[in-house]
Structures are given as structure tokens and as C-alpha cells.
Coordinates of C-alpha atoms in Angstrom, one line a residue:
X218 CA 147.7 -66.5 101.3
X219 CA 149.7 -64.0 100.6
X220 CA 150.3 -54.1 101.9
X221 CA 154.2 -48.7 104.7
X222 CA 152.4 -47.9 107.8
X223 CA 150.5 -45.0 106.1
X224 CA 149.0 -47.4 103.5
X225 CA 150.3 -48.5 100.1
X226 CA 151.2 -45.8 97.6
X227 CA 148.5 -45.2 95.0
X228 CA 149.5 -46.3 91.5
X229 CA 149.7 -43.4 89.1
X230 CA 147.9 -45.5 86.5
X231 CA 145.1 -46.1 88.9
X232 CA 144.8 -42.4 89.6
X233 CA 144.8 -41.7 85.9
X234 CA 142.1 -44.3 85.2
X235 CA 140.0 -42.8 88.0
X236 CA 140.4 -39.3 86.7
X237 CA 139.3 -40.5 83.2
X238 CA 136.3 -42.3 84.6
X239 CA 135.3 -39.2 86.6
X240 CA 135.6 -36.9 83.6
X241 CA 133.6 -39.2 81.3
X242 CA 130.9 -39.5 84.0
X243 CA 130.7 -35.8 84.6
X244 CA 130.6 -35.1 80.9
X245 CA 127.4 -37.3 80.8
X246 CA 125.9 -35.2 83.6
X247 CA 125.7 -38.1 86.0
X248 CA 126.4 -38.1 89.8
X249 CA 128.4 -40.9 91.3
X250 CA 125.2 -42.4 92.7
X251 CA 123.4 -42.3 89.4
X252 CA 126.3 -43.8 87.5
X253 CA 126.9 -46.5 90.1
X254 CA 123.2 -47.5 90.0
X255 CA 123.3 -47.8 86.2
X256 CA 126.5 -49.9 86.1
X257 CA 125.4 -52.0 89.1
X258 CA 128.1 -51.2 91.5
X259 CA 127.9 -49.4 94.8
X260 CA 128.5 -45.6 95.0
X261 CA 131.3 -46.2 97.5
X262 CA 133.1 -48.6 95.2
X263 CA 132.8 -46.2 92.2
X264 CA 134.1 -43.4 94.4
X265 CA 137.2 -45.4 95.4
X266 CA 137.9 -46.3 91.7
X267 CA 137.7 -42.6 90.8
X268 CA 140.1 -41.8 93.7
X269 CA 142.6 -44.3 92.4
X270 CA 142.2 -46.4 95.5
X271 CA 140.6 -49.5 94.0
X272 CA 141.5 -51.6 91.0
X273 CA 138.5 -51.5 88.6
X274 CA 136.7 -54.7 87.8
X275 CA 137.4 -56.2 84.4
X276 CA 133.8 -55.8 83.2
X277 CA 133.4 -52.1 84.1
X278 CA 134.3 -50.7 80.7
X279 CA 131.7 -53.0 79.1
X280 CA 129.0 -52.0 81.6
X281 CA 129.6 -48.3 80.8
X282 CA 128.8 -48.6 77.1
X283 CA 125.0 -48.2 77.6
X284 CA 125.5 -45.5 80.2
X285 CA 128.3 -43.3 78.8
X286 CA 128.3 -44.4 75.1
X287 CA 130.6 -46.7 73.0
X288 CA 133.3 -44.1 72.6
X289 CA 133.7 -43.6 76.4
X290 CA 133.6 -47.4 76.8
X291 CA 136.5 -47.8 74.4
X292 CA 138.5 -45.0 76.2
X293 CA 138.0 -46.8 79.5
X294 CA 139.0 -50.2 78.0
X295 CA 142.2 -48.7 76.7
X296 CA 142.9 -47.0 80.0
X297 CA 142.3 -50.3 81.8
X298 CA 144.8 -52.1 79.7
X299 CA 147.5 -49.7 80.8
X300 CA 146.9 -50.1 84.5
X301 CA 149.6 -51.3 86.9
X302 CA 148.5 -53.4 89.9
X303 CA 148.5 -52.1 93.4
X304 CA 151.8 -52.0 95.2
X305 CA 152.4 -54.7 97.8
X306 CA 150.2 -57.5 96.4
X307 CA 151.9 -60.3 94.4
X308 CA 151.1 -60.2 90.7
X309 CA 149.6 -63.7 90.7
X310 CA 147.2 -62.8 93.6
X311 CA 145.7 -59.7 92.0
X312 CA 142.7 -61.3 90.2
X313 CA 141.7 -63.2 93.3
X314 CA 142.0 -60.0 95.4
X315 CA 139.4 -58.4 93.1
X316 CA 137.0 -61.3 93.5
X317 CA 137.6 -61.4 97.3
X318 CA 136.8 -57.7 97.7
X319 CA 133.2 -58.2 96.3
X320 CA 132.5 -61.7 97.6
X321 CA 129.3 -62.4 99.5
X322 CA 130.7 -65.7 100.8
X323 CA 134.4 -66.4 101.4
X324 CA 135.7 -69.8 102.5
X325 CA 139.3 -70.5 103.4
X326 CA 141.3 -73.6 104.4
X327 CA 144.9 -73.0 105.4
X328 CA 147.6 -75.6 106.3
X329 CA 150.6 -73.2 105.8
X330 CA 150.0 -70.0 107.7
X331 CA 147.1 -68.2 109.4
X332 CA 144.9 -66.8 106.6
X333 CA 145.9 -63.3 105.5
X334 CA 142.5 -61.8 106.5
X335 CA 143.1 -62.9 110.1
X336 CA 146.8 -61.9 110.5
X337 CA 148.0 -59.3 112.9
X338 CA 150.6 -56.8 111.7
X339 CA 153.3 -58.5 113.7
X340 CA 152.5 -61.9 112.3
X341 CA 152.4 -60.6 108.7
X342 CA 155.7 -58.9 109.2
X343 CA 157.3 -62.0 110.7
X344 CA 156.2 -64.0 107.6
X345 CA 157.6 -61.4 105.1
X346 CA 160.8 -61.1 107.1
X347 CA 161.5 -64.8 106.6
X348 CA 160.8 -65.1 102.9
X349 CA 163.6 -65.9 100.4
X350 CA 165.0 -64.2 98.5
X351 CA 165.0 -61.6 101.3
X352 CA 162.9 -58.4 100.9
X353 CA 164.2 -54.9 101.7
X354 CA 162.7 -53.1 104.7
X355 CA 160.7 -50.9 102.3
X356 CA 159.3 -53.9 100.4
X357 CA 158.3 -55.5 103.7
X358 CA 156.5 -52.4 104.8
X359 CA 154.5 -52.2 101.5
X360 CA 153.6 -55.9 101.7
X361 CA 152.4 -55.6 105.3
X362 CA 150.4 -52.5 104.5
X363 CA 148.7 -54.2 101.6
X364 CA 147.8 -57.2 103.7
X365 CA 146.3 -55.0 106.5
X366 CA 144.4 -53.0 103.9
X367 CA 142.7 -56.2 102.6
X368 CA 141.5 -56.9 106.1
X369 CA 139.1 -53.9 105.8
X370 CA 136.8 -56.5 104.2
X371 CA 135.9 -58.0 107.5
X372 CA 134.6 -54.7 108.8
X373 CA 133.1 -53.3 105.6
X374 CA 131.2 -56.4 104.6
X375 CA 129.0 -57.4 107.6
X376 CA 126.7 -59.4 105.2
X377 CA 129.5 -61.5 103.8
X378 CA 129.8 -64.9 105.3
X379 CA 133.4 -65.6 106.2
X380 CA 134.5 -69.2 107.1
X381 CA 138.0 -70.2 108.0
X382 CA 139.5 -73.6 108.7
X383 CA 143.0 -73.5 110.1
X384 CA 145.3 -76.5 110.9
X385 CA 146.2 -76.7 114.6
X386 CA 149.9 -77.1 113.6
X387 CA 149.9 -73.7 111.9
X388 CA 148.8 -72.1 115.2
X389 CA 151.4 -74.0 117.1
X390 CA 154.3 -73.1 114.9
X391 CA 154.8 -69.8 116.8
X392 CA 156.1 -67.8 113.8
X393 CA 157.6 -64.6 115.1
X394 CA 157.9 -65.9 118.7
X395 CA 155.7 -66.1 121.8
X396 CA 154.5 -62.4 121.8
X397 CA 153.5 -62.5 118.1
X398 CA 151.7 -65.9 118.7
X399 CA 149.8 -64.7 121.7
X400 CA 148.7 -61.5 119.8
X401 CA 147.5 -63.4 116.8
X402 CA 145.6 -65.9 119.0
X403 CA 143.9 -63.0 120.7
X404 CA 143.1 -61.5 117.3
X405 CA 141.6 -64.7 115.9
X406 CA 139.4 -65.2 119.0
X407 CA 138.2 -61.6 118.7
X408 CA 137.4 -61.8 115.0
X409 CA 135.6 -65.1 115.6
X410 CA 133.1 -63.4 117.8
X411 CA 131.6 -61.6 114.8
X412 CA 128.3 -62.9 113.7
X413 CA 129.4 -63.3 110.0
X414 CA 132.7 -65.0 110.8
X415 CA 133.1 -68.7 111.6
X416 CA 136.6 -70.1 112.6
X417 CA 137.3 -73.8 113.0
X418 CA 140.6 -75.5 113.9
X419 CA 141.5 -78.8 112.3
X420 CA 143.0 -81.0 115.1
X421 CA 146.4 -82.5 114.7
X422 CA 144.9 -86.0 114.8
X423 CA 142.2 -86.6 112.2
X424 CA 142.5 -89.9 110.5
X425 CA 139.8 -89.0 107.9
X426 CA 141.5 -85.7 106.9
X427 CA 140.7 -84.9 103.3
X428 CA 142.9 -81.8 102.9
X429 CA 146.1 -83.5 101.7
X430 CA 146.1 -81.6 98.4
X431 CA 146.8 -78.3 100.4
X432 CA 145.1 -75.0 101.1
X433 CA 142.1 -73.9 99.2
X434 CA 139.8 -70.8 99.0
X435 CA 136.3 -70.4 97.6
X436 CA 134.4 -67.2 96.9
X437 CA 130.8 -66.4 95.8
X438 CA 130.3 -63.2 93.8
X439 CA 127.2 -61.0 94.1
X440 CA 125.9 -62.7 90.9
X441 CA 126.2 -66.0 92.7
X442 CA 129.1 -67.3 90.6
X443 CA 131.7 -69.4 92.6
X444 CA 135.5 -69.3 92.1
X445 CA 138.2 -71.4 93.6
X446 CA 141.8 -70.4 94.4
X447 CA 144.9 -72.4 95.2
X448 CA 148.4 -71.2 95.7
X449 CA 151.9 -72.6 95.5
X450 CA 155.5 -71.2 95.4
X451 CA 155.4 -68.0 93.3
X452 CA 152.3 -69.1 91.5
X453 CA 148.5 -69.5 91.9
X454 CA 145.5 -71.1 90.2
X455 CA 142.2 -69.2 89.8
X456 CA 139.5 -71.8 89.2
X457 CA 136.3 -70.9 87.4
X458 CA 135.3 -74.3 85.8
X459 CA 132.1 -75.3 87.5
X460 CA 133.1 -79.0 87.8
X461 CA 136.4 -78.1 89.4
X462 CA 134.8 -75.6 91.7
X463 CA 132.2 -78.3 92.7
X464 CA 135.0 -80.6 93.6
X465 CA 136.6 -78.0 95.9
X466 CA 133.1 -77.4 97.5
X467 CA 132.9 -81.1 98.3
X468 CA 136.3 -81.1 99.8
X469 CA 135.7 -77.9 101.8
X470 CA 132.4 -79.3 103.1
X471 CA 134.1 -82.4 104.3
X472 CA 136.9 -80.4 106.0
X473 CA 134.3 -78.4 107.9
X474 CA 132.8 -81.6 109.2
X475 CA 136.2 -82.9 110.2
X476 CA 137.4 -79.8 112.0
X477 CA 136.5 -78.8 115.6
X478 CA 133.2 -77.1 116.0
X479 CA 133.0 -73.4 117.2
X480 CA 132.9 -74.1 120.9
X481 CA 135.7 -76.7 120.8
X482 CA 137.8 -74.3 118.6
X483 CA 137.3 -71.4 121.1
X484 CA 138.3 -73.7 124.0
X485 CA 141.5 -74.9 122.2
X486 CA 142.5 -71.3 121.1
X487 CA 142.1 -70.1 124.7
X488 CA 144.2 -73.0 126.0
X489 CA 146.9 -72.2 123.3
X490 CA 146.8 -68.5 124.2
X491 CA 147.4 -69.3 127.9
X492 CA 150.4 -71.5 127.0
X493 CA 151.9 -69.0 124.5

């Protein structure tokens, strides 16, 4: 699933949107905390939107109508339509990234690469350096920085349940070489110690394996709506239909039962780290 070392450049359009939102909020005499409460988002999230550091959720203009008035809501809606997406993230990934950022549950099954939220800088860079058509050094820096920025989720959301299932073959591929592999194994083991993170490895031999259709992601929003996400070459599929999301849930539940449990996963990862 596919961020310059000083962080991605802020989009001018995001800065403009944030400035407009701040001006309209202040014109209404509301503090960030008061405004955030009324539109049902956290003050921290609203602050980052006003700073141009976060892409605003699609329903924000609508939520502001009862708070700032219909004219302000129309202004924000027009500003939202002119936004450009954050540098470093693929265009087809943007909507999922917004859902991921607010998720209270996030499930991932990967059979291609280590999930982006678990990658080290070296591993992410190794992936981007091998993509075709080739990227420039500047493009690679931006993509790596965007990926690392996404990983703030793991630290900022201690109440979000993160579950990862990774194919053993992915860990054995040694993308980037032995040192990159050892570092990413150390990192995965460290992240797996967190109380809200569960990591399982799918063994090479599993005759009942039900993941033949490829990787899948699931996310639960604060309003308890579930979304699914799948990805292919230069494309993706965001799934909101309840019947289809239910099918992905069934598959993910089966994959969890087929993968190694926590203790067996830790043992295997430690063995692989020693052999790297």
C-alpha cells in the first residue's frame, strides 16, 4: 500500500483553504475548540486543517452550515473543490488516506510488500527506487516522507485497533538487502509490542489459504461505518457497499484464523531477524 526528509511541502491550496476556514471561524467569534465541538471533529484536527497540514474531510463544509451559516458553507465548499492533494501520495490513494487517518479500527492483509504503516524509511525508499517508470531523487524523497508521515497514526491513535496480516514470503523477499531487512524486522517486532497493534504472519504453507484474490484493507470510521480498500497497478478500489464490505470481513476473519498467532509470529520474526 502505497511522503523530503523535512516532511512534504504543504500544498498552497491547502493553506488557502485553512486560512479561509480560520477567517470564517473567527468572524463568527468561535475558538478552535468551540468550532471543533460543534462540527464534531477534534480541536487538533481542526487546527491542522487551518494550518494547511491536513486534507479536510468531504463533509466539513456541510457540517459548518449550522455553525457558520449557509454563505460560509458555500464558500468552504467552493474552496474545497479547488484543493490539490498532498504531495507524495498517489492520487488514487487519497480518499483512503483520509478514512485511514480517522479510523478507530484498521485491518490490513498484505501479500505484496510490508504494509506502509509498518515500513522503515530504508524499506520504503528501496520500494520507490525500484518502481517503473523510475522516479527522480526528489520524487522519491517526497514519497518516502509522505509514507513516514502517515505512520504518525500509530502513535497518535492509541485507541485505534490496528491488525496486520503479512505473508511470510513478503518478509523473506529481502527488498533492499540484508541490512534493510533486519531493520524492518526489528521495527515490526517493536511495533507489535504496542497494546493496540496485532501483527500475524501467514506461513508459506497453508493449504486452506483464502487470500488468493490479493491484499485487502478494512477501516471502521468513528461513526462505525466500515470501508474496504484494494489496490492494483496504478489503480485502487474504495469499497463502501455493505454487502461487499461484509464479504471482505468474512475473508479477513478467515485469514486471521489461518495465520500464525501472536507468539508464533514473534518467534518466527525473531528467527528471521537472526538469519537476515
